[in-house]
GROMACS .gro file of C-alpha atoms in nm:
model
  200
    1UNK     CA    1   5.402  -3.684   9.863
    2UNK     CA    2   5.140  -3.534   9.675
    3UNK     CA    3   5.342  -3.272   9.505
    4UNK     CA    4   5.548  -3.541   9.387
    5UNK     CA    5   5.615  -3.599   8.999
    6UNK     CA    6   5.459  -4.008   8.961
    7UNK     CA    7   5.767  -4.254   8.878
    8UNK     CA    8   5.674  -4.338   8.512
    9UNK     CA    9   5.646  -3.928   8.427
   10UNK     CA   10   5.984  -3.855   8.587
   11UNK     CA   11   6.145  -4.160   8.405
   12UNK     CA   12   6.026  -4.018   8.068
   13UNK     CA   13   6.128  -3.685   8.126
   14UNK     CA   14   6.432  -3.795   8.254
   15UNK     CA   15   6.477  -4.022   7.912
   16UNK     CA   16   6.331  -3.777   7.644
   17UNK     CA   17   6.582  -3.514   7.819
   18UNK     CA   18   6.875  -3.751   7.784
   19UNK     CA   19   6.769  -3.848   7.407
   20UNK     CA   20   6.728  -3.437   7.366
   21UNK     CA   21   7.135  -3.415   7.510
   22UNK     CA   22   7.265  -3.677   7.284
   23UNK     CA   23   7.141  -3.529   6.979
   24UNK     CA   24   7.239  -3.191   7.077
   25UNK     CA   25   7.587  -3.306   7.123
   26UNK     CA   26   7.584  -3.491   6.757
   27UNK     CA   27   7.453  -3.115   6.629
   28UNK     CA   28   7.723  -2.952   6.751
   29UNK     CA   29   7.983  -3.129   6.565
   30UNK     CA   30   7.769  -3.242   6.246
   31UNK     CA   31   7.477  -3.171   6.010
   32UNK     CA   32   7.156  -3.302   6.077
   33UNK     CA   33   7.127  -3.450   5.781
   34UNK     CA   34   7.439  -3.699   5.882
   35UNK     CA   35   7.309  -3.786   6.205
   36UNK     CA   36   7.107  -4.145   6.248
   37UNK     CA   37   6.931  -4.223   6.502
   38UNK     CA   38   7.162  -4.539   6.621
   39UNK     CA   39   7.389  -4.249   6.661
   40UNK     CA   40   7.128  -4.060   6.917
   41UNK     CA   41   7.057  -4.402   7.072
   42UNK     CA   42   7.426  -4.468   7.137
   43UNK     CA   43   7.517  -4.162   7.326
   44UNK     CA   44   7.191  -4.170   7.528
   45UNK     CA   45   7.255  -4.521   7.636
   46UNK     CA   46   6.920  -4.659   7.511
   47UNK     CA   47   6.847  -4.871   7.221
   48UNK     CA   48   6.706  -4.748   6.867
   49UNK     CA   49   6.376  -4.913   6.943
   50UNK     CA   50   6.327  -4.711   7.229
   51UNK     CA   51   6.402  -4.404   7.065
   52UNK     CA   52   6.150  -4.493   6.815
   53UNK     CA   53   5.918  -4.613   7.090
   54UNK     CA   54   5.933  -4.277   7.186
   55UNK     CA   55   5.931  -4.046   6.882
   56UNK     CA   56   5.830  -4.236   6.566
   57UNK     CA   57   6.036  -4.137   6.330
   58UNK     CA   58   6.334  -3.902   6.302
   59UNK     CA   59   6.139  -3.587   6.189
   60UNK     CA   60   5.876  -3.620   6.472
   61UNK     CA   61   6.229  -3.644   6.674
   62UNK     CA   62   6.342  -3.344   6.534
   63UNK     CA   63   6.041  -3.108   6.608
   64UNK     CA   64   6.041  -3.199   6.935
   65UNK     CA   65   6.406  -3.128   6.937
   66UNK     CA   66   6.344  -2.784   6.820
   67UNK     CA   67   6.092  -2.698   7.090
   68UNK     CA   68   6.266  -2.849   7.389
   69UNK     CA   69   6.569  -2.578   7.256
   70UNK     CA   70   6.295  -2.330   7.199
   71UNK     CA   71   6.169  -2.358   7.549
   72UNK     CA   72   6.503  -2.221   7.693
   73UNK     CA   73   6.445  -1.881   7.436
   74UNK     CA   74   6.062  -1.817   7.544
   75UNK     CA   75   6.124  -1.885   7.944
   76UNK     CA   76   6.365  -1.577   7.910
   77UNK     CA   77   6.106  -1.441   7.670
   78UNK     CA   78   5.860  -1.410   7.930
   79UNK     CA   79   6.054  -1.261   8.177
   80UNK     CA   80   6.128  -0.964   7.906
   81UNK     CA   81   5.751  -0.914   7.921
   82UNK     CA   82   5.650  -0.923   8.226
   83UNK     CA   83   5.959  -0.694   8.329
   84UNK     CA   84   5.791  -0.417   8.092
   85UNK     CA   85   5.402  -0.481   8.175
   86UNK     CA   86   5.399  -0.103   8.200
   87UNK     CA   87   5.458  -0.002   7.849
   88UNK     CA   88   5.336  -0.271   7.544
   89UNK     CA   89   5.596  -0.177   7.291
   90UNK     CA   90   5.909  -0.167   7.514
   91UNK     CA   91   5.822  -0.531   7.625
   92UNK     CA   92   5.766  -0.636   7.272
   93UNK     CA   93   6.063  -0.481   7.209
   94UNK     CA   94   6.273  -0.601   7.492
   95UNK     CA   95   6.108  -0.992   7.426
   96UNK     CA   96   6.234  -0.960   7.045
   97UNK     CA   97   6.595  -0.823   7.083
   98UNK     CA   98   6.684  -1.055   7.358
   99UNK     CA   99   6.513  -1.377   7.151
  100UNK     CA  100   6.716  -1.299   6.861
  101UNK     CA  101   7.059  -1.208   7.066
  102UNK     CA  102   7.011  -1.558   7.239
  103UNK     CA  103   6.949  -1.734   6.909
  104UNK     CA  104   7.220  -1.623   6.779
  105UNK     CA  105   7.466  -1.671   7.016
  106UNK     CA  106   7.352  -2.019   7.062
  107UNK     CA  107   7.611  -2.279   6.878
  108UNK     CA  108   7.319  -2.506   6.738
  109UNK     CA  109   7.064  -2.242   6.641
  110UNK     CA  110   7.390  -2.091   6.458
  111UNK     CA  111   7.399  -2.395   6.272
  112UNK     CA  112   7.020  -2.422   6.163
  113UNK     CA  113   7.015  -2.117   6.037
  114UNK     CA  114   7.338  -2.138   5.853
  115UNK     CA  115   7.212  -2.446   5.687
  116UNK     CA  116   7.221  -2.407   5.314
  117UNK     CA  117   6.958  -2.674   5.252
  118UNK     CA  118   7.186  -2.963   5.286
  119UNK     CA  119   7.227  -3.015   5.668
  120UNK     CA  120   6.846  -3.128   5.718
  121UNK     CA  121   6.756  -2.893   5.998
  122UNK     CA  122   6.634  -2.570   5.873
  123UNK     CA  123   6.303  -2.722   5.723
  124UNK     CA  124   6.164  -2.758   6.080
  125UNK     CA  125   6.164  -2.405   6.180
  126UNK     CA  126   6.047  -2.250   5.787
  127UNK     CA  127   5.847  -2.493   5.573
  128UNK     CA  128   5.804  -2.805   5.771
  129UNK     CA  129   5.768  -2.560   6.087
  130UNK     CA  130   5.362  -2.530   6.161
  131UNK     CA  131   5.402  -2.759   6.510
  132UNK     CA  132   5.717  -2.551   6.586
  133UNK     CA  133   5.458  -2.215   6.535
  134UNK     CA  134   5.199  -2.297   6.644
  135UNK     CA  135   5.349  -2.414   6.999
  136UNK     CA  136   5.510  -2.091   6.999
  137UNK     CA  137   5.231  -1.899   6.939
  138UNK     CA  138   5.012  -2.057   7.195
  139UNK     CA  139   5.380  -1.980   7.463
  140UNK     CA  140   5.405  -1.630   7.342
  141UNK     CA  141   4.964  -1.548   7.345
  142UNK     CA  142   4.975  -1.676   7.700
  143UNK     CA  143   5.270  -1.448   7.809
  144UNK     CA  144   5.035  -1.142   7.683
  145UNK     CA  145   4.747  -1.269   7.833
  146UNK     CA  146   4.856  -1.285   8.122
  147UNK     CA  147   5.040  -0.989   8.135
  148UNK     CA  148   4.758  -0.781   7.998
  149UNK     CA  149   4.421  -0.976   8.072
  150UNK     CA  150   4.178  -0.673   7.931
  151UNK     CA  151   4.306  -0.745   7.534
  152UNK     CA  152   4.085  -0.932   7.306
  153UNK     CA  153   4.235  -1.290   7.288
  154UNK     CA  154   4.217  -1.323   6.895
  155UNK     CA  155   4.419  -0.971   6.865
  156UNK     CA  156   4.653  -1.098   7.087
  157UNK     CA  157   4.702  -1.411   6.930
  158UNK     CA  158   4.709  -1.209   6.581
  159UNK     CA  159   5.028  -1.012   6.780
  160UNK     CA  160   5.174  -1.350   6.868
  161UNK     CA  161   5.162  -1.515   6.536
  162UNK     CA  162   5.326  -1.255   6.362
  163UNK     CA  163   5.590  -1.240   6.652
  164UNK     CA  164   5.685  -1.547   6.627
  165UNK     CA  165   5.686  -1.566   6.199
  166UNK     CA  166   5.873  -1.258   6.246
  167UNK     CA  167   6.117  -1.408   6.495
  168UNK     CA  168   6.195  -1.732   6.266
  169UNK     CA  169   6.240  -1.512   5.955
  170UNK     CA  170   6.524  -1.281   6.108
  171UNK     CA  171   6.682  -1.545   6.295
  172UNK     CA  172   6.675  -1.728   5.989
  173UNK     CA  173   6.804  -1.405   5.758
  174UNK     CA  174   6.878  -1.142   5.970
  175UNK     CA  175   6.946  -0.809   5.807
  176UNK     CA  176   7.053  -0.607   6.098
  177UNK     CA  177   7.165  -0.635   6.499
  178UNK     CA  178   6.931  -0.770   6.715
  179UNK     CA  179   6.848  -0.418   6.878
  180UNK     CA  180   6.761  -0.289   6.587
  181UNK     CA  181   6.538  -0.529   6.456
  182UNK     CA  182   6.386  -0.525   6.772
  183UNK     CA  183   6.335  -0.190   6.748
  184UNK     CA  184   6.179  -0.180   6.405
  185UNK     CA  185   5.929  -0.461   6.469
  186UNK     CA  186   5.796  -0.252   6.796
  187UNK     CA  187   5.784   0.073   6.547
  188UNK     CA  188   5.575  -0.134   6.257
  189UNK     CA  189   5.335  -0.286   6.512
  190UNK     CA  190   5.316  -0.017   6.774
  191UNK     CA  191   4.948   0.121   6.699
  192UNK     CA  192   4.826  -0.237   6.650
  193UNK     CA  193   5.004  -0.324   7.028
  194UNK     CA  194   4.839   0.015   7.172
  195UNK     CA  195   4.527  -0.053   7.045
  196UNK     CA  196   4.531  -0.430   7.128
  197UNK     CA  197   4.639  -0.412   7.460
  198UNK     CA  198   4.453  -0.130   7.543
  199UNK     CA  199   4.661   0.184   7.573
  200UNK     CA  200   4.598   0.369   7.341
   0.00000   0.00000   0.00000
């Protein structure tokens, strides 16, 4: 029993999850930008007041949105990392090219990114996107940590940072396959990853 998640924390997972499905299916058929939140409400089976019980307003809705689908990106993140402990750059490397490749292949990333400024979405991930960053950040500097506990923390959450702004940038405007990208970003910051995490 003790291992046990308590009732109430299950029952707002299991809501905030549902809420998180509804508007995900809304996304994939429609802009941001023409989705309400009686709309998100509806499909979940819940009332609006509960929905703004639970997130305020619609943009505090939508950041949370965006890192509940981020989660599914850095979980397969950190298995690229620690599958490459032995060599720094090649798990940078690795971490980048298959964030990006997911991204893109994912139908409502696709449709952030593709957002001319109209659909409502993109702001949370470029100029309204600090909590979206900084939550990243904090996922990705862990993930080093632990995977190479000698390296100063503030260089490695220097190395995280610019991950990450480097991550939302070329998912946002990529310029080349994922691969490569990946393999330009672990050229460009390979002294600063020797030196940081200590192999050089």
């Amino acid at each position: 029993m003790a291992g046990r998640t308590p009732y109430p924390e299950a029952a707002r997972e299991l809501l905030r999850q549902t809420l998180f499905d509804a508007a995900r299916h809304h996304l994939e058929q429609r802009p941001w930008s023409e989705v309400t939140m009686g709309d998100i409400a509806a499909t979940a089976g819940v009332s609006r007041q509960t929905l703004y019980n639970e997130f305020g307003n619609k943009s505090e809705f939508a950041v949370n949105l965006t890192i509940h689908e981020g989660e599914r990106f850095l979980d397969a993140v950190d298995a690229a990392v620690r599958a490459h402990t032995d060599n720094p750059r090649a798990a940078i490397r690795a971490a980048l090219e298959l964030f990006l490749r997911t991204a893109g292949e994912d139908p409502l990333i696709r449709m952030v990114v593709t957002d001319d400024g109209s659909g409502g979405m993109l702001p949370f991930v470029t100029t309204q996107g600090m909590p979206v960053v900084v939550w990243a950040t904090a996922r990705l500097a862990a993930t080093i940590e632990e995977g190479w506990p000698q390296a100063p923390k503030h260089e490695v959450r220097l190395l995280a940072e610019a991950l990450v702004r480097l991550a939302i940038s070329y998912i946002t405007n990529p310029s080349e396959t994922p691969d490569s990208t990946a393999a330009s970003v672990a050229e460009l910051l390979g002294p600063f990853i020797d030196r940081a995490l200590g192999t050089a």
